[in-house]
mmCIF file of C-alpha atoms in Angstrom:
data_model
loop_
_atom_site.group_PDB
_atom_site.id
_atom_site.type_symbol
_atom_site.label_atom_id
_atom_site.label_comp_id
_atom_site.label_asym_id
_atom_site.label_seq_id
_atom_site.Cartn_x
_atom_site.Cartn_y
_atom_site.Cartn_z
ATOM 1 C CA MET T 1 16.065 -1.449 -48.896
ATOM 2 C CA VAL T 2 15.905 -3.076 -45.466
ATOM 3 C CA THR T 3 18.977 -5.084 -44.463
ATOM 4 C CA LEU T 4 19.103 -7.721 -41.795
ATOM 5 C CA ASN T 5 21.356 -7.041 -38.821
ATOM 6 C CA THR T 6 22.177 -10.522 -37.535
ATOM 7 C CA LYS T 7 24.970 -9.204 -35.328
ATOM 8 C CA SER T 8 22.499 -8.047 -32.667
ATOM 9 C CA LEU T 9 21.322 -11.629 -32.098
ATOM 10 C CA THR T 10 24.804 -13.022 -31.515
ATOM 11 C CA VAL T 11 25.329 -10.991 -28.342
ATOM 12 C CA PRO T 12 23.996 -12.285 -25.008
ATOM 13 C CA VAL T 13 21.199 -9.694 -24.830
ATOM 14 C CA GLY T 14 19.904 -10.649 -28.274
ATOM 15 C CA ILE T 15 19.859 -14.344 -27.403
ATOM 16 C CA ILE T 16 18.111 -13.629 -24.105
ATOM 17 C CA ARG T 17 15.426 -11.638 -25.934
ATOM 18 C CA LEU T 18 14.725 -14.566 -28.242
ATOM 19 C CA PHE T 19 14.172 -16.861 -25.258
ATOM 20 C CA GLU T 20 12.043 -14.193 -23.556
ATOM 21 C CA PHE T 21 9.776 -13.951 -26.587
ATOM 22 C CA ALA T 22 9.383 -17.717 -26.916
ATOM 23 C CA LEU T 23 8.694 -18.374 -23.220
ATOM 24 C CA THR T 24 6.235 -15.504 -22.735
ATOM 25 C CA LEU T 25 4.336 -16.712 -25.804
ATOM 26 C CA ILE T 26 4.237 -20.250 -24.372
ATOM 27 C CA THR T 27 3.115 -18.962 -20.962
ATOM 28 C CA PHE T 28 0.325 -16.876 -22.493
ATOM 29 C CA SER T 29 -0.832 -19.821 -24.613
ATOM 30 C CA LEU T 30 -0.891 -22.209 -21.650
ATOM 31 C CA VAL T 31 -2.978 -19.868 -19.504
ATOM 32 C CA ALA T 32 -5.301 -18.975 -22.394
ATOM 33 C CA SER T 33 -5.958 -22.681 -22.974
ATOM 34 C CA GLU T 34 -7.333 -22.917 -19.425
ATOM 35 C CA GLY T 35 -10.179 -20.519 -20.123
ATOM 36 C CA HIS T 36 -11.177 -16.958 -19.237
ATOM 37 C CA ASP T 37 -11.604 -15.295 -15.846
ATOM 38 C CA SER T 38 -13.231 -11.910 -15.212
ATOM 39 C CA THR T 39 -11.112 -10.810 -12.236
ATOM 40 C CA SER T 40 -8.650 -7.915 -12.476
ATOM 41 C CA PHE T 41 -5.753 -10.102 -11.297
ATOM 42 C CA TRP T 42 -6.277 -12.575 -14.142
ATOM 43 C CA ALA T 43 -6.496 -9.693 -16.620
ATOM 44 C CA TRP T 44 -3.229 -8.278 -15.244
ATOM 45 C CA CYS T 45 -1.409 -11.580 -15.682
ATOM 46 C CA MET T 46 -2.665 -12.082 -19.236
ATOM 47 C CA PHE T 47 -1.813 -8.498 -20.155
ATOM 48 C CA THR T 48 1.679 -8.945 -18.700
ATOM 49 C CA TRP T 49 2.507 -12.013 -20.797
ATOM 50 C CA SER T 50 0.979 -10.619 -24.011
ATOM 51 C CA PHE T 51 2.591 -7.199 -23.541
ATOM 52 C CA CYS T 52 6.054 -8.640 -22.898
ATOM 53 C CA CYS T 53 5.733 -11.015 -25.844
ATOM 54 C CA PHE T 54 4.552 -8.398 -28.345
ATOM 55 C CA ILE T 55 7.004 -5.623 -27.399
ATOM 56 C CA ASN T 56 9.886 -8.089 -27.322
ATOM 57 C CA LEU T 57 9.008 -9.279 -30.818
ATOM 58 C CA LEU T 58 8.870 -5.658 -31.967
ATOM 59 C CA ILE T 59 12.325 -4.956 -30.497
ATOM 60 C CA ILE T 60 13.813 -8.071 -32.125
ATOM 61 C CA LEU T 61 12.373 -7.195 -35.546
ATOM 62 C CA LEU T 62 13.507 -3.575 -35.385
ATOM 63 C CA GLU T 63 17.029 -4.568 -34.364
ATOM 64 C CA LEU T 64 17.229 -7.333 -36.997
ATOM 65 C CA THR T 65 16.298 -4.866 -39.737
ATOM 66 C CA SER T 66 18.360 -1.999 -38.217
ATOM 67 C CA LEU T 67 15.208 0.144 -38.175
ATOM 68 C CA ASN T 68 15.746 0.889 -34.489
ATOM 69 C CA ALA T 69 18.366 3.470 -35.524
ATOM 70 C CA LYS T 70 15.667 5.356 -37.472
ATOM 71 C CA VAL T 71 13.087 5.447 -34.685
ATOM 72 C CA PRO T 72 12.976 8.996 -33.208
ATOM 73 C CA ILE T 73 13.348 7.894 -29.596
ATOM 74 C CA SER T 74 16.170 7.032 -27.230
ATOM 75 C CA TRP T 75 16.469 3.328 -28.092
ATOM 76 C CA ASP T 76 18.696 2.481 -25.103
ATOM 77 C CA ASP T 77 16.266 4.169 -22.722
ATOM 78 C CA PHE T 78 13.312 2.412 -24.338
ATOM 79 C CA THR T 79 14.804 -1.090 -24.194
ATOM 80 C CA THR T 80 16.122 -0.596 -20.656
ATOM 81 C CA ALA T 81 12.797 0.737 -19.401
ATOM 82 C CA PHE T 82 10.960 -2.116 -21.104
ATOM 83 C CA ALA T 83 13.285 -4.742 -19.614
ATOM 84 C CA MET T 84 12.937 -3.260 -16.119
ATOM 85 C CA LEU T 85 9.162 -2.927 -16.392
ATOM 86 C CA SER T 86 8.803 -6.444 -17.789
ATOM 87 C CA THR T 87 10.908 -7.857 -14.963
ATOM 88 C CA LEU T 88 8.628 -6.281 -12.374
ATOM 89 C CA MET T 89 5.429 -7.185 -14.209
ATOM 90 C CA LEU T 90 6.497 -10.817 -14.607
ATOM 91 C CA LEU T 91 7.485 -11.054 -10.953
ATOM 92 C CA ALA T 92 4.032 -9.820 -9.978
ATOM 93 C CA ALA T 93 2.289 -12.149 -12.437
ATOM 94 C CA SER T 94 4.409 -15.104 -11.304
ATOM 95 C CA VAL T 95 3.274 -14.521 -7.727
ATOM 96 C CA ILE T 96 -0.334 -13.459 -8.355
ATOM 97 C CA TYR T 97 -1.289 -16.224 -10.794
ATOM 98 C CA PRO T 98 -0.373 -19.240 -8.620
ATOM 99 C CA THR T 99 -1.738 -17.506 -5.516
ATOM 100 C CA PHE T 100 -5.233 -17.077 -6.954
ATOM 101 C CA TYR T 101 -5.596 -19.647 -9.726
ATOM 102 C CA VAL T 102 -3.309 -22.653 -9.176
ATOM 103 C CA ASN T 103 -3.532 -25.783 -7.070
ATOM 104 C CA TYR T 104 -2.072 -29.271 -7.403
ATOM 105 C CA ARG T 105 -4.898 -30.427 -9.713
ATOM 106 C CA TYR T 106 -4.004 -27.980 -12.515
ATOM 107 C CA SER T 107 -0.807 -29.235 -14.135
ATOM 108 C CA VAL T 108 -1.073 -26.802 -17.071
ATOM 109 C CA ARG T 109 -1.326 -23.837 -14.719
ATOM 110 C CA ILE T 110 1.636 -25.099 -12.713
ATOM 111 C CA ALA T 111 3.648 -25.329 -15.935
ATOM 112 C CA ALA T 112 2.598 -21.788 -16.853
ATOM 113 C CA THR T 113 3.755 -20.553 -13.451
ATOM 114 C CA VAL T 114 7.161 -22.197 -13.885
ATOM 115 C CA MET T 115 7.504 -20.646 -17.350
ATOM 116 C CA SER T 116 6.584 -17.254 -15.959
ATOM 117 C CA PHE T 117 9.277 -17.473 -13.291
ATOM 118 C CA VAL T 118 11.832 -18.468 -15.951
ATOM 119 C CA CYS T 119 10.801 -15.423 -17.990
ATOM 120 C CA PHE T 120 11.282 -13.261 -14.903
ATOM 121 C CA GLY T 121 14.803 -14.652 -14.529
ATOM 122 C CA LEU T 122 15.623 -13.907 -18.175
ATOM 123 C CA TYR T 123 14.402 -10.327 -17.969
ATOM 124 C CA SER T 124 16.336 -9.854 -14.721
ATOM 125 C CA ALA T 125 19.465 -11.010 -16.525
ATOM 126 C CA GLU T 126 18.787 -8.527 -19.320
ATOM 127 C CA VAL T 127 18.414 -5.670 -16.834
ATOM 128 C CA GLY T 128 21.705 -6.670 -15.249
ATOM 129 C CA LEU T 129 23.444 -6.680 -18.648
ATOM 130 C CA THR T 130 21.986 -3.384 -19.894
ATOM 131 C CA ARG T 131 22.001 -1.292 -16.727
ATOM 132 C CA ALA T 132 24.523 1.549 -16.830
ATOM 133 C CA LYS T 133 27.696 0.846 -14.854
ATOM 134 C CA PRO T 134 29.537 3.574 -12.894
ATOM 135 C CA GLY T 135 31.468 5.800 -15.269
ATOM 136 C CA GLU T 136 29.520 4.749 -18.369
ATOM 137 C CA ILE T 137 27.674 7.292 -20.508
ATOM 138 C CA SER T 138 24.144 6.029 -21.008
ATOM 139 C CA GLY T 139 20.492 7.061 -21.054
ATOM 140 C CA PHE T 140 18.721 8.303 -17.964
ATOM 141 C CA LEU T 141 16.533 5.210 -17.667
ATOM 142 C CA SER T 142 19.641 3.020 -17.526
ATOM 143 C CA THR T 143 20.754 4.746 -14.329
ATOM 144 C CA VAL T 144 19.521 4.067 -10.792
ATOM 145 C CA PRO T 145 17.216 7.159 -10.673
ATOM 146 C CA GLY T 146 15.738 6.149 -14.029
ATOM 147 C CA LEU T 147 15.107 2.577 -12.910
ATOM 148 C CA LEU T 148 13.517 3.946 -9.735
ATOM 149 C CA LYS T 149 11.052 5.925 -11.859
ATOM 150 C CA VAL T 150 10.049 2.720 -13.641
ATOM 151 C CA LEU T 151 9.679 0.974 -10.273
ATOM 152 C CA GLU T 152 7.489 3.801 -8.917
ATOM 153 C CA ALA T 153 5.148 3.547 -11.900
ATOM 154 C CA PHE T 154 4.987 -0.245 -11.638
ATOM 155 C CA VAL T 155 4.117 -0.289 -7.924
ATOM 156 C CA ALA T 156 1.362 2.219 -8.635
ATOM 157 C CA CYS T 157 -0.028 -0.196 -11.254
ATOM 158 C CA ILE T 158 -0.193 -2.974 -8.654
ATOM 159 C CA ILE T 159 -2.048 -0.574 -6.365
ATOM 160 C CA PHE T 160 -4.548 0.284 -9.107
ATOM 161 C CA ILE T 161 -5.450 -3.330 -9.917
ATOM 162 C CA SER T 162 -6.019 -3.936 -6.194
ATOM 163 C CA LEU T 163 -8.333 -0.972 -5.647
ATOM 164 C CA ASN T 164 -12.041 -1.474 -5.062
ATOM 165 C CA SER T 165 -13.970 1.647 -6.084
ATOM 166 C CA VAL T 166 -17.077 0.534 -4.190
ATOM 167 C CA PHE T 167 -15.060 0.566 -0.963
ATOM 168 C CA TYR T 168 -12.931 3.709 -1.250
ATOM 169 C CA ASN T 169 -15.792 5.866 -2.575
ATOM 170 C CA TRP T 170 -17.322 5.748 0.906
ATOM 171 C CA PHE T 171 -14.393 7.510 2.589
ATOM 172 C CA PRO T 172 -12.874 10.909 1.622
ATOM 173 C CA GLY T 173 -9.595 9.830 3.256
ATOM 174 C CA LEU T 174 -9.280 6.850 0.906
ATOM 175 C CA GLN T 175 -10.193 9.048 -2.049
ATOM 176 C CA TRP T 176 -7.252 11.278 -1.120
ATOM 177 C CA CYS T 177 -4.983 8.219 -1.139
ATOM 178 C CA VAL T 178 -6.209 7.261 -4.613
ATOM 179 C CA ALA T 179 -5.510 10.833 -5.746
ATOM 180 C CA VAL T 180 -1.955 10.519 -4.381
ATOM 181 C CA TYR T 181 -1.398 7.253 -6.261
ATOM 182 C CA SER T 182 -2.813 8.722 -9.482
ATOM 183 C CA ILE T 183 -0.908 12.026 -9.420
ATOM 184 C CA CYS T 184 2.445 10.405 -8.672
ATOM 185 C CA PHE T 185 1.862 7.699 -11.279
ATOM 186 C CA ILE T 186 1.000 10.216 -13.993
ATOM 187 C CA ILE T 187 4.086 12.324 -13.290
ATOM 188 C CA ALA T 188 6.400 9.286 -13.182
ATOM 189 C CA LEU T 189 4.921 8.000 -16.441
ATOM 190 C CA LEU T 190 5.291 11.449 -18.020
ATOM 191 C CA ILE T 191 8.978 11.570 -17.050
ATOM 192 C CA ILE T 192 9.537 8.129 -18.596
ATOM 193 C CA ILE T 193 7.768 9.107 -21.838
ATOM 194 C CA LEU T 194 9.638 12.425 -22.125
ATOM 195 C CA THR T 195 12.927 10.607 -21.526
ATOM 196 C CA ILE T 196 12.269 7.965 -24.172
ATOM 197 C CA GLY T 197 11.117 10.668 -26.585
ATOM 198 C CA ARG T 198 14.300 12.702 -25.952
ATOM 199 C CA LEU T 199 12.186 15.685 -24.920
ATOM 200 C CA LEU T 200 13.550 16.342 -21.416
ATOM 201 C CA PRO T 201 16.542 18.426 -22.621
ATOM 202 C CA ARG T 202 14.140 20.718 -24.502
ATOM 203 C CA ILE T 203 12.253 21.763 -21.376
ATOM 204 C CA PRO T 204 13.547 25.265 -20.420
ATOM 205 C CA ILE T 205 13.691 24.668 -16.659
ATOM 206 C CA PRO T 206 16.337 23.213 -14.303
ATOM 207 C CA LEU T 207 15.184 19.607 -14.413
ATOM 208 C CA ASP T 208 17.407 18.317 -11.614
ATOM 209 C CA LYS T 209 15.942 20.831 -9.141
ATOM 210 C CA CYS T 210 12.399 20.259 -10.370
ATOM 211 C CA LEU T 211 12.764 16.497 -10.010
ATOM 212 C CA MET T 212 14.160 16.956 -6.515
ATOM 213 C CA GLY T 213 11.209 19.149 -5.561
ATOM 214 C CA TYR T 214 8.735 16.693 -7.045
ATOM 215 C CA ASN T 215 10.342 13.754 -5.244
ATOM 216 C CA ILE T 216 10.157 15.564 -1.911
ATOM 217 C CA LEU T 217 6.484 16.382 -2.564
ATOM 218 C CA ALA T 218 5.790 12.760 -3.552
ATOM 219 C CA VAL T 219 7.395 11.513 -0.319
ATOM 220 C CA LEU T 220 5.178 13.836 1.727
ATOM 221 C CA MET T 221 2.072 12.753 -0.179
ATOM 222 C CA TYR T 222 2.871 9.069 0.234
ATOM 223 C CA LEU T 223 3.555 9.644 3.923
ATOM 224 C CA THR T 224 -0.055 10.776 4.316
ATOM 225 C CA ALA T 225 -1.312 7.802 2.291
ATOM 226 C CA VAL T 226 0.736 5.254 4.254
ATOM 227 C CA VAL T 227 -1.003 6.484 7.423
ATOM 228 C CA ILE T 228 -4.504 7.239 6.132
ATOM 229 C CA TRP T 229 -5.111 4.113 4.042
ATOM 230 C CA PRO T 230 -4.696 1.551 6.878
ATOM 231 C CA ILE T 231 -6.712 3.702 9.305
ATOM 232 C CA TYR T 232 -9.757 3.935 7.059
ATOM 233 C CA SER T 233 -9.378 0.409 5.669
ATOM 234 C CA PHE T 234 -8.912 -1.649 8.837
ATOM 235 C CA GLN T 235 -10.469 0.364 11.644
ATOM 236 C CA ASN T 236 -13.555 -1.595 12.777
ATOM 237 C CA ASN T 237 -13.069 -3.823 9.727
ATOM 238 C CA PRO T 238 -11.533 -7.163 10.756
ATOM 239 C CA ARG T 239 -10.798 -9.885 8.245
ATOM 240 C CA PRO T 240 -14.105 -11.602 7.335
ATOM 241 C CA ALA T 241 -14.564 -15.122 8.581
ATOM 242 C CA GLY T 242 -13.907 -17.704 5.897
ATOM 243 C CA CYS T 243 -12.154 -15.179 3.652
ATOM 244 C CA PHE T 244 -9.711 -16.999 1.370
ATOM 245 C CA VAL T 245 -9.332 -14.362 -1.342
ATOM 246 C CA CYS T 246 -11.609 -11.368 -0.820
ATOM 247 C CA TYR T 247 -11.677 -7.552 -0.854
ATOM 248 C CA TRP T 248 -9.924 -7.422 2.544
ATOM 249 C CA ASP T 249 -6.813 -9.004 1.049
ATOM 250 C CA SER T 250 -6.764 -6.302 -1.621
ATOM 251 C CA LEU T 251 -6.745 -3.680 1.124
ATOM 252 C CA VAL T 252 -3.664 -5.341 2.596
ATOM 253 C CA VAL T 253 -1.975 -5.368 -0.824
ATOM 254 C CA VAL T 254 -2.626 -1.636 -1.275
ATOM 255 C CA SER T 255 -1.250 -0.911 2.220
ATOM 256 C CA CYS T 256 1.933 -2.897 1.547
ATOM 257 C CA MET T 257 2.474 -1.391 -1.908
ATOM 258 C CA THR T 258 1.971 2.101 -0.485
ATOM 259 C CA GLY T 259 4.750 1.478 2.020
ATOM 260 C CA ILE T 260 7.014 0.051 -0.673
ATOM 261 C CA ASN T 261 6.484 3.022 -2.967
ATOM 262 C CA LEU T 262 7.176 5.403 -0.094
ATOM 263 C CA ILE T 263 10.559 3.729 0.401
ATOM 264 C CA VAL T 264 11.272 3.922 -3.353
ATOM 265 C CA TYR T 265 10.421 7.631 -3.424
ATOM 266 C CA ILE T 266 12.644 8.253 -0.402
ATOM 267 C CA VAL T 267 15.571 6.546 -2.164
ATOM 268 C CA ASP T 268 14.810 8.524 -5.315
ATOM 269 C CA THR T 269 14.776 11.739 -3.285
ATOM 270 C CA VAL T 270 18.171 10.941 -1.783
ATOM 271 C CA TYR T 271 19.615 10.495 -5.262
ATOM 272 C CA SER T 272 18.009 13.750 -6.423
ATOM 273 C CA VAL T 273 19.389 15.709 -3.464
ATOM 274 C CA ARG T 274 22.876 14.288 -4.061
ATOM 275 C CA LEU T 275 22.624 15.236 -7.730
ATOM 276 C CA VAL T 276 21.719 18.849 -6.913
ATOM 277 C CA PHE T 277 23.831 19.590 -3.848
ATOM 278 C CA VAL T 278 26.767 17.197 -4.027
ATOM 279 C CA SER T 279 29.107 18.304 -6.773
ATOM 280 C CA PRO T 280 31.165 15.599 -8.525
ATOM 281 C CA ALA T 281 34.714 15.153 -7.290
#
């Protein structure tokens, strides 16, 4: 017999999740009422709001019925990773949607943008409440290195939706950059999945040293991409005249996101090195 666990909704995190669900549903409905668009940026925004709404509803239902305790995953890691990922996705959607699809004549779209920013604020508050504090025993994804892994995967997603296959297929250098983004994304996503599934401790290798080695390799790979992508993208390729939103802007987005992910991987590497070589006091 399934029993309702109303206690979870009396705590601040439970109340925040209820507001998150309601506002993401409203945001999705407002944008959907304005019609369909075939661009990848519109698809990203709609996916963001629907994904956050659906997963949040699932979390609320599982916690209300206490079924979350029976799910064979690390629940704390799952909810923390979801909150962090949703925060980043909503920030991106809240910036992308008004940039490409909103002007003063579209009051419904303006309202949707405001709602999206409010949702971003709510998810940010949830991350702040659930993130592991110094000295607390918690899941890996609640720690700074775990949150960095989520951030690395998210930035790679922004890169992917900004890529233009017609453009980068012409240049082997750009194809190498896409390979860098893909390899690092897959490994980061694999680490997140193994963590949520409680499978990392079962791997018979020294994980801390392997993660340190991978992070160093990822930094080196992103260093090549942060140099190669702008060279092949902008050399003899000035911004087209009259370009408001065009492929050239996507090249700039990829360049900026590559630099951001390089910084994230460097920070992650520093944490990994400290974990391996700096013994606790």
